Tab-separated table of C-alpha atoms in Angstrom:
chain	number	residue	atom	x	y	z
A	1	MET	CA	113.228	19.311	97.659
A	2	ALA	CA	112.954	19.074	101.721
A	3	GLY	CA	116.258	20.619	102.243
A	4	SER	CA	115.246	23.568	100.085
A	5	GLY	CA	111.686	23.908	101.889
A	6	GLY	CA	113.581	23.853	105.227
A	7	ARG	CA	115.708	26.738	103.953
A	8	ARG	CA	113.146	28.812	102.876
A	9	ARG	CA	110.986	28.328	106.215
A	10	GLY	CA	114.272	29.128	108.053
A	11	GLY	CA	114.822	32.356	106.073
A	12	VAL	CA	111.418	33.871	106.557
A	13	VAL	CA	111.547	32.906	110.314
A	14	LEU	CA	114.664	35.178	110.201
A	15	ARG	CA	113.152	37.780	108.427
A	16	VAL	CA	109.788	37.971	110.829
A	17	ALA	CA	112.298	37.971	113.786
A	18	GLY	CA	114.386	40.690	112.363
A	19	VAL	CA	111.544	43.133	111.692
A	20	ALA	CA	109.873	42.036	115.193
A	21	ALA	CA	113.476	43.304	116.766
A	22	VAL	CA	113.437	46.525	114.852
A	23	LEU	CA	109.908	47.278	115.940
A	24	ALA	CA	110.802	46.232	119.368
A	25	ALA	CA	113.719	48.544	119.267
A	26	VAL	CA	111.777	51.596	117.560
A	27	LEU	CA	108.914	51.224	120.392
A	28	GLY	CA	111.572	50.843	123.318
A	29	ALA	CA	113.339	53.961	122.045
A	30	VAL	CA	109.760	56.098	121.685
A	31	THR	CA	108.785	54.763	125.231
A	32	ALA	CA	112.427	56.004	126.617
A	33	LEU	CA	111.420	59.424	125.009
A	34	GLY	CA	108.158	59.847	126.319
A	35	GLY	CA	105.857	57.837	124.414
A	36	PHE	CA	103.330	59.255	122.337
A	37	ARG	CA	101.887	61.598	124.848
A	38	ALA	CA	101.903	65.288	123.323
A	39	ALA	CA	105.216	66.835	124.280
A	40	PRO	CA	104.606	69.797	126.821
A	41	VAL	CA	104.881	73.159	125.612
A	42	ARG	CA	107.265	75.523	127.208
A	43	VAL	CA	105.781	78.765	127.263
A	44	PRO	CA	107.684	81.592	127.371
A	45	THR	CA	107.162	83.779	130.398
A	46	ALA	CA	107.943	87.287	130.838
A	47	ARG	CA	108.246	89.636	134.052
A	48	PRO	CA	105.921	92.850	134.487
A	49	GLY	CA	107.798	95.665	133.493
A	50	VAL	CA	109.494	93.535	131.144
A	51	PRO	CA	108.954	94.730	127.192
A	52	VAL	CA	107.714	91.606	125.025
A	53	PRO	CA	108.217	92.006	121.344
A	54	ASN	CA	105.606	90.041	119.367
A	55	GLY	CA	106.824	90.954	115.737
A	56	GLN	CA	104.122	93.980	115.188
A	57	LEU	CA	104.212	95.684	118.805
A	58	VAL	CA	106.550	95.717	121.705
A	59	ILE	CA	104.064	95.633	124.556
A	60	THR	CA	105.308	96.322	128.197
A	61	THR	CA	102.627	95.208	130.876
A	62	ARG	CA	102.592	97.309	133.612
A	63	ALA	CA	99.714	97.037	136.246
A	64	ALA	CA	96.653	95.138	137.083
A	65	ARG	CA	93.976	96.967	139.138
A	66	TYR	CA	90.498	96.332	140.245
A	67	ARG	CA	88.275	99.218	140.287
A	68	HIS	CA	84.599	100.566	140.726
A	69	THR	CA	84.840	103.087	137.809
A	70	ASP	CA	86.244	102.300	134.367
A	71	PRO	CA	88.924	105.110	133.455
A	72	THR	CA	88.494	104.753	129.974
A	73	ASP	CA	84.700	105.777	130.294
A	74	THR	CA	83.956	102.934	127.646
A	75	TYR	CA	81.101	102.025	130.189
A	76	ASP	CA	79.546	105.281	130.110
A	77	ARG	CA	80.487	106.077	133.930
A	78	ASP	CA	78.503	103.201	135.430
A	79	ARG	CA	79.594	102.312	138.870
A	80	GLY	CA	80.494	98.520	138.549
A	81	ARG	CA	83.345	95.797	139.025
A	82	TYR	CA	86.056	96.666	136.504
A	83	LEU	CA	89.495	95.108	135.890
A	84	VAL	CA	91.860	97.532	134.344
A	85	LEU	CA	95.177	96.301	132.938
A	86	ALA	CA	97.699	99.180	131.918
A	87	PHE	CA	100.141	98.466	129.464
A	88	ARG	CA	102.954	100.670	127.530
A	89	VAL	CA	102.869	100.115	123.596
A	90	THR	CA	105.109	100.809	120.610
A	91	ASN	CA	104.215	99.940	117.221
A	92	VAL	CA	107.230	98.967	115.485
A	93	ALA	CA	105.803	97.949	112.330
A	94	PRO	CA	106.227	100.467	109.526
A	95	GLN	CA	102.521	101.198	109.316
A	96	THR	CA	99.772	102.807	111.645
A	97	ALA	CA	97.438	100.215	113.774
A	98	THR	CA	94.920	100.746	116.122
A	99	ALA	CA	95.152	99.448	119.435
A	100	ASP	CA	91.928	97.233	119.364
A	101	GLU	CA	92.957	95.372	116.403
A	102	ALA	CA	96.399	94.916	117.260
A	103	MET	CA	95.985	93.788	120.975
A	104	GLY	CA	92.339	92.878	121.187
A	105	GLY	CA	90.496	89.323	119.684
A	106	SER	CA	92.898	86.728	119.872
A	107	ARG	CA	96.427	88.695	119.891
A	108	MET	CA	96.064	88.859	123.377
A	109	THR	CA	94.131	86.469	126.241
A	110	VAL	CA	93.825	87.725	129.973
A	111	THR	CA	93.191	84.790	132.351
A	112	GLY	CA	92.638	84.668	135.767
A	113	ARG	CA	95.911	82.457	135.931
A	114	PRO	CA	97.902	80.709	133.408
A	115	GLY	CA	95.582	78.283	131.239
A	116	GLY	CA	92.848	79.630	133.568
A	117	THR	CA	89.173	81.050	132.757
A	118	VAL	CA	89.486	83.672	129.744
A	119	ILE	CA	88.453	86.867	131.463
A	120	SER	CA	87.901	88.776	128.231
A	121	GLU	CA	85.274	86.157	127.386
A	122	LEU	CA	83.845	86.462	130.847
A	123	SER	CA	83.266	90.081	130.669
A	124	THR	CA	80.106	91.679	129.015
A	125	ASP	CA	82.569	93.823	126.991
A	126	PHE	CA	86.113	94.052	126.557
A	127	ALA	CA	87.488	97.462	125.576
A	128	VAL	CA	90.803	98.723	124.290
A	129	GLY	CA	91.710	102.248	124.467
A	130	ALA	CA	93.770	104.988	126.110
A	131	GLY	CA	91.410	108.073	126.685
A	132	HIS	CA	89.967	108.603	123.180
A	133	HIS	CA	93.180	107.616	121.647
A	134	ILE	CA	93.516	104.026	119.974
A	135	TYR	CA	95.848	104.533	117.195
A	136	LEU	CA	99.396	103.339	117.347
A	137	GLN	CA	101.687	105.158	115.183
A	138	PRO	CA	105.104	103.678	114.149
A	139	ASP	CA	107.833	104.168	117.144
A	140	LEU	CA	105.480	106.563	118.900
A	141	PRO	CA	105.105	104.775	122.259
A	142	ARG	CA	101.545	105.149	123.815
A	143	SER	CA	100.064	104.330	127.020
A	144	VAL	CA	97.016	101.518	126.641
A	145	LEU	CA	94.466	100.639	128.873
A	146	MET	CA	92.385	97.543	128.776
A	147	VAL	CA	89.256	97.136	130.802
A	148	ALA	CA	87.177	93.956	131.417
A	149	LYS	CA	83.814	94.515	133.086
A	150	LEU	CA	83.280	91.651	135.729
A	151	PRO	CA	79.617	89.985	135.555
A	152	ARG	CA	78.084	89.731	138.670
A	153	GLY	CA	79.414	86.483	140.522
A	154	VAL	CA	82.666	86.150	138.861
A	155	PRO	CA	85.383	86.536	141.833
A	156	VAL	CA	87.532	88.986	141.230
A	157	PRO	CA	91.111	87.185	140.372
A	158	ARG	CA	93.934	87.570	142.550
A	159	THR	CA	96.384	87.424	139.747
A	160	VAL	CA	96.032	87.732	136.115
A	161	ALA	CA	98.155	85.952	133.288
A	162	VAL	CA	98.131	88.133	130.191
A	163	THR	CA	99.144	85.805	127.363
A	164	ILE	CA	100.496	87.773	124.219
A	165	HIS	CA	100.434	86.318	121.003
A	166	ARG	CA	102.980	86.753	117.908
A	167	ALA	CA	101.733	88.215	114.890
A	168	GLU	CA	102.814	88.145	111.496
A	169	TYR	CA	102.211	90.234	108.090
A	170	ARG	CA	100.711	88.086	105.455
A	171	PRO	CA	98.027	88.214	103.099
A	172	GLY	CA	94.719	86.714	104.216
A	173	PHE	CA	93.204	83.241	103.707
A	174	THR	CA	90.469	84.836	101.163
A	175	ASP	CA	92.086	88.099	100.298
A	176	GLU	CA	95.549	88.517	98.994
A	177	HIS	CA	96.088	92.011	100.529
A	178	LYS	CA	98.814	92.070	103.622
A	179	ALA	CA	97.659	92.789	106.880
A	180	TRP	CA	98.988	91.716	110.604
A	181	TRP	CA	97.281	88.557	111.811
A	182	GLY	CA	97.510	86.938	115.280
A	183	THR	CA	99.089	83.491	115.584
A	184	ASP	CA	98.967	80.947	118.084
A	185	GLU	CA	102.686	81.240	118.931
A	186	VAL	CA	103.126	82.681	122.158
A	187	ALA	CA	105.376	85.464	122.492
A	188	ALA	CA	105.045	85.673	126.295
A	189	VAL	CA	102.866	85.056	129.420
A	190	VAL	CA	102.893	87.629	132.133
A	191	THR	CA	101.492	87.229	135.462
A	192	LEU	CA	101.021	89.762	137.734
A	193	PRO	CA	98.768	90.712	141.152
A	194	VAL	CA	95.481	92.496	140.731
A	195	ARG	CA	95.711	95.413	143.362
A	196	SER	CA	92.703	97.490	144.202
A	197	ALA	CA	92.535	100.984	143.321
A	198	ARG	CA	90.595	103.877	145.175
B	1	MET	CA	119.432	62.406	69.941
B	2	ARG	CA	115.632	63.566	69.550
B	3	ARG	CA	114.983	62.467	72.816
B	4	ALA	CA	117.710	64.520	74.537
B	5	LEU	CA	116.747	67.581	72.538
B	6	VAL	CA	113.263	66.974	73.948
B	7	ALA	CA	114.261	66.549	77.341
B	8	VAL	CA	116.405	69.814	76.784
B	9	ILE	CA	113.289	71.858	75.627
B	10	CYS	CA	110.892	70.417	78.473
B	11	ALA	CA	113.721	71.814	80.804
B	12	ALA	CA	114.081	74.946	79.545
B	13	LEU	CA	110.065	75.503	79.006
B	14	LEU	CA	109.897	74.561	82.952
B	15	VAL	CA	112.612	77.001	84.020
B	16	ALA	CA	110.832	79.807	81.647
B	17	VAL	CA	107.400	78.925	83.549
B	18	VAL	CA	109.033	79.453	86.892
B	19	ALA	CA	110.626	82.697	86.178
B	20	ALA	CA	107.618	84.035	84.240
B	21	ASN	CA	105.682	83.182	87.742
B	22	ARG	CA	108.353	85.105	89.460
B	23	LEU	CA	107.794	88.017	87.296
B	24	ILE	CA	104.241	88.395	88.303
B	25	PRO	CA	103.760	91.270	90.544
B	26	GLU	CA	102.417	90.952	94.284
B	27	TYR	CA	98.640	91.477	94.797
B	28	ASP	CA	99.320	95.017	96.685
B	29	ARG	CA	101.301	96.326	93.718
B	30	LYS	CA	98.963	94.979	91.083
B	31	MET	CA	96.016	96.516	92.511
B	32	ARG	CA	97.411	99.565	94.046
B	33	PRO	CA	95.592	102.975	93.423
B	34	ILE	CA	96.088	105.128	90.215
B	35	GLY	CA	98.230	107.857	91.790
B	36	THR	CA	98.914	111.424	90.674
B	37	THR	CA	101.789	112.791	92.095
B	38	GLY	CA	102.676	116.442	92.596
B	39	ALA	CA	104.324	118.900	95.130
B	40	ILE	CA	103.628	121.340	97.387
B	41	GLY	CA	101.763	124.709	95.988
B	42	GLU	CA	100.692	122.339	92.685
B	43	THR	CA	97.579	121.347	92.226
B	44	VAL	CA	97.312	117.887	91.913
B	45	ARG	CA	94.086	116.714	89.915
B	46	THR	CA	92.863	113.196	89.981
B	47	SER	CA	89.406	111.751	88.545
B	48	ALA	CA	87.491	112.332	91.911
B	49	PHE	CA	89.298	115.677	93.159
B	50	ASP	CA	91.769	118.152	93.113
B	51	ILE	CA	94.370	119.102	95.955
B	52	LYS	CA	96.572	121.627	96.633
B	53	VAL	CA	98.645	121.784	99.778
B	54	ASP	CA	100.082	124.908	100.574
B	55	ARG	CA	101.712	124.930	103.743
B	56	VAL	CA	102.931	122.370	106.728
B	57	THR	CA	103.014	123.622	110.234
B	58	VAL	CA	104.291	121.322	113.249
B	59	GLY	CA	104.039	121.331	116.995
B	60	ARG	CA	104.804	119.517	120.396
B	61	SER	CA	100.965	119.554	121.250
B	62	LEU	CA	97.752	120.050	119.356
B	63	ALA	CA	94.801	122.369	120.092
B	64	GLU	CA	91.820	123.849	118.451
B	65	LYS	CA	91.426	127.330	117.840
B	66	ASP	CA	88.330	128.681	118.937
B	67	GLY	CA	87.969	125.435	121.093
B	68	LEU	CA	86.085	125.187	124.311
B	69	GLY	CA	88.758	125.548	126.981
B	70	ASP	CA	92.252	124.915	126.572
B	71	GLU	CA	92.323	121.097	125.773
B	72	ARG	CA	95.830	120.252	124.619
B	73	GLU	CA	96.865	116.670	123.015
B	74	ARG	CA	100.193	115.767	123.292
B	75	THR	CA	102.392	113.304	121.679
B	76	PRO	CA	105.490	111.683	122.421
B	77	GLY	CA	106.627	112.769	118.815
B	78	LEU	CA	105.474	115.795	116.834
B	79	PHE	CA	102.173	117.030	115.438
B	80	VAL	CA	102.217	117.877	111.795
B	81	LEU	CA	99.432	119.657	110.022
B	82	VAL	CA	99.280	119.714	106.344
B	83	TRP	CA	96.930	122.533	104.665
B	84	ALA	CA	95.240	122.266	101.748
B	85	ASP	CA	92.344	123.070	99.251
B	86	LEU	CA	90.147	120.190	98.714
B	87	THR	CA	87.896	119.920	95.689
B	88	GLY	CA	85.121	117.447	94.565
B	89	VAL	CA	85.201	116.577	91.002
B	90	ASP	CA	81.655	115.402	90.038
B	91	GLN	CA	80.393	114.253	93.477
B	92	PRO	CA	80.772	114.768	96.927
B	93	VAL	CA	84.501	113.507	98.516
B	94	THR	CA	85.839	112.661	101.521
B	95	LEU	CA	89.463	111.568	102.036
B	96	ASP	CA	89.022	108.049	103.916
B	97	THR	CA	92.840	107.066	103.376
B	98	ALA	CA	95.024	110.213	104.334
B	99	TYR	CA	98.665	109.247	105.431
B	100	LEU	CA	101.895	110.611	105.429
B	101	ARG	CA	104.858	108.352	103.446
B	102	THR	CA	107.878	108.912	105.155
B	103	ALA	CA	111.292	108.431	103.225
B	104	ASP	CA	112.486	105.248	104.862
B	105	GLY	CA	108.908	103.883	104.039
B	106	HIS	CA	106.880	104.340	106.890
B	107	ARG	CA	103.154	105.014	107.015
B	108	TYR	CA	101.517	107.296	109.030
B	109	ASP	CA	97.863	107.529	109.181
B	110	THR	CA	95.883	110.782	110.258
B	111	THR	CA	96.050	111.366	114.382
B	112	ASP	CA	93.015	110.487	116.202
B	113	ALA	CA	93.777	113.555	118.619
B	114	MET	CA	92.357	115.888	116.076
B	115	GLY	CA	88.974	116.881	116.882
B	116	PHE	CA	85.857	117.146	114.245
B	117	GLY	CA	86.928	119.659	111.272
B	118	SER	CA	89.692	118.426	109.738
B	119	LEU	CA	89.827	118.517	106.013
B	120	ASP	CA	90.051	114.698	105.440
B	121	GLU	CA	86.727	114.219	107.166
B	122	THR	CA	84.868	117.025	106.184
B	123	GLY	CA	85.657	116.800	102.501
B	124	SER	CA	84.529	118.949	99.776
B	125	ASP	CA	81.425	118.941	97.288
B	126	PRO	CA	81.834	119.157	93.471
B	127	GLY	CA	83.016	122.547	92.105
B	128	LEU	CA	83.641	123.664	95.683
B	129	THR	CA	86.647	124.486	97.497
B	130	ARG	CA	87.048	123.535	100.836
B	131	TYR	CA	90.403	124.718	102.924
B	132	GLY	CA	91.799	123.059	106.339
B	133	ALA	CA	94.240	120.997	107.919
B	134	ILE	CA	95.182	117.283	107.978
B	135	GLY	CA	96.799	116.143	111.178
B	136	PHE	CA	99.602	113.833	111.642
B	137	GLU	CA	102.126	112.678	114.373
B	138	LEU	CA	105.419	111.130	113.909
B	139	PRO	CA	108.872	111.363	115.116
B	140	PRO	CA	110.455	114.252	114.182
B	141	TYR	CA	113.584	112.619	112.617
B	142	ARG	CA	110.786	111.019	110.198
B	143	LEU	CA	109.534	114.399	108.578
B	144	ALA	CA	112.390	115.064	106.183
B	145	GLY	CA	111.039	113.387	102.866
B	146	ALA	CA	107.661	113.069	104.017
B	147	ARG	CA	104.937	112.781	101.340
B	148	LEU	CA	101.113	113.128	101.709
B	149	VAL	CA	98.994	110.401	100.049
B	150	VAL	CA	95.324	111.149	100.045
B	151	ALA	CA	92.468	108.885	98.417
B	152	PRO	CA	88.881	109.111	98.737
B	153	GLN	CA	88.277	105.278	99.416
B	154	ALA	CA	89.412	103.487	102.700
B	155	GLY	CA	91.074	100.428	102.760
B	156	GLU	CA	92.642	98.680	100.142
B	157	ASN	CA	91.562	101.325	97.328
B	158	ARG	CA	92.124	99.121	94.141
B	159	LEU	CA	92.654	100.881	91.262
B	160	GLY	CA	91.071	104.020	92.546
B	161	PRO	CA	92.187	107.496	92.440
B	162	GLN	CA	94.878	108.792	94.698
B	163	ALA	CA	97.329	111.968	95.104
B	164	GLU	CA	100.533	111.689	96.331
B	165	VAL	CA	102.234	115.159	97.184
B	166	ASP	CA	105.668	116.002	98.089
B	167	LEU	CA	105.631	118.155	100.923
B	168	GLY	CA	108.992	119.310	99.970
B	169	LEU	CA	110.964	119.211	103.255
B	170	SER	CA	114.505	118.752	102.761
B	171	ALA	CA	116.715	117.576	105.837
B	172	ASP	CA	117.745	121.426	106.507
B	173	GLY	CA	113.969	122.316	106.012
B	174	ALA	CA	112.877	119.728	108.047
B	175	ARG	CA	115.167	120.438	110.820
B	176	ARG	CA	114.499	123.912	111.284
B	177	LEU	CA	111.014	123.473	111.025
B	178	VAL	CA	111.147	120.998	114.071
B	179	ALA	CA	113.726	123.375	115.892
B	180	GLN	CA	111.460	126.260	115.626
B	181	ALA	CA	108.105	124.021	116.291
B	182	PRO	CA	105.864	125.842	118.928
B	183	ALA	CA	104.715	124.296	122.029
B	184	VAL	CA	101.211	124.108	120.634
B	185	VAL	CA	100.152	124.097	117.076
B	186	ARG	CA	96.291	125.168	116.480
B	187	TYR	CA	93.997	124.531	113.890
B	188	ASP	CA	90.830	125.738	112.567
B	189	GLN	CA	87.849	123.559	111.098
B	190	ALA	CA	88.008	122.941	107.428
B	191	VAL	CA	85.871	125.844	105.781
B	192	TYR	CA	84.928	126.704	102.022
B	193	ARG	CA	86.746	129.421	100.411
């Protein structure tokens, strides 16, 4: 009887040791691979002047300028502090889009540097336009200007980082009708210097 | 034996359910407008409006006839003006949806280069016919086979009235039209007949 009890205890010890060894091996492997911290996300970057496709549009970020007047007249020719971004955009989707829907909102964010303060939220308004044209017809390239009015106290950034998000054509959350939606996935971040324009 | 038979029937029903589900049309197809089709030169009648397209003109730039100054709108493609008569049936109608559907399935909404007075925005009243142009811009190579689609509702237009007009642009016809396109195409404001 005592012999069979000892064998049973021995078996339990062996199994516990086995489980502990496996756990130690797994933990060792996880630690060796970087632990439980979030893996760094590699954000794709693109240089100014390089076309960036995001699924719906191909966006070429051309220049960033600081001006005292708004070239789109969005702000009624008020003299102020404007950050103007110039893009060349081709709508590669099979339907017309408007520049403000396809490029505004969360589709593109503009920060003073990668990961910095979002300039579009700092500004009192954020406009998209090219003269009075805001329609992007399929396969007809168009120049688009985005203008942010910088509030007082916000310094003029030396560089800006334009984050272009990918878009996808799908039904909405409450609406089965298909439309283009922005995603969290970044197509590219374009960093460019802000030059003063006369 | 009986169990096997039940299992086979269940499996067959499961397959039938999946197959039936696949036959359900997509939402956009299920709720698409109730369209009436026709061709250039014909009156296309819907429950809300009648439309008769009589010609198509194109140009490399666009200007308003009798407009102030000579401000021309430019495009990297081609401006296309579709001229038509529009008549409301029982209430005033504007064409809040107006686009060209190209032969390869692209959709070109009206151009934003046209000022006031386009037929789609001006609309018409019941029993009265207004004549004018609806403007578009598209690459010249997409002109052949293009069809005009118009409807009074903007956006989804679920099961609403819609007219689709074949503009009669054959490959040769479209090529000729593009080759003879003037530097500037002009439009008038839509007017009552």
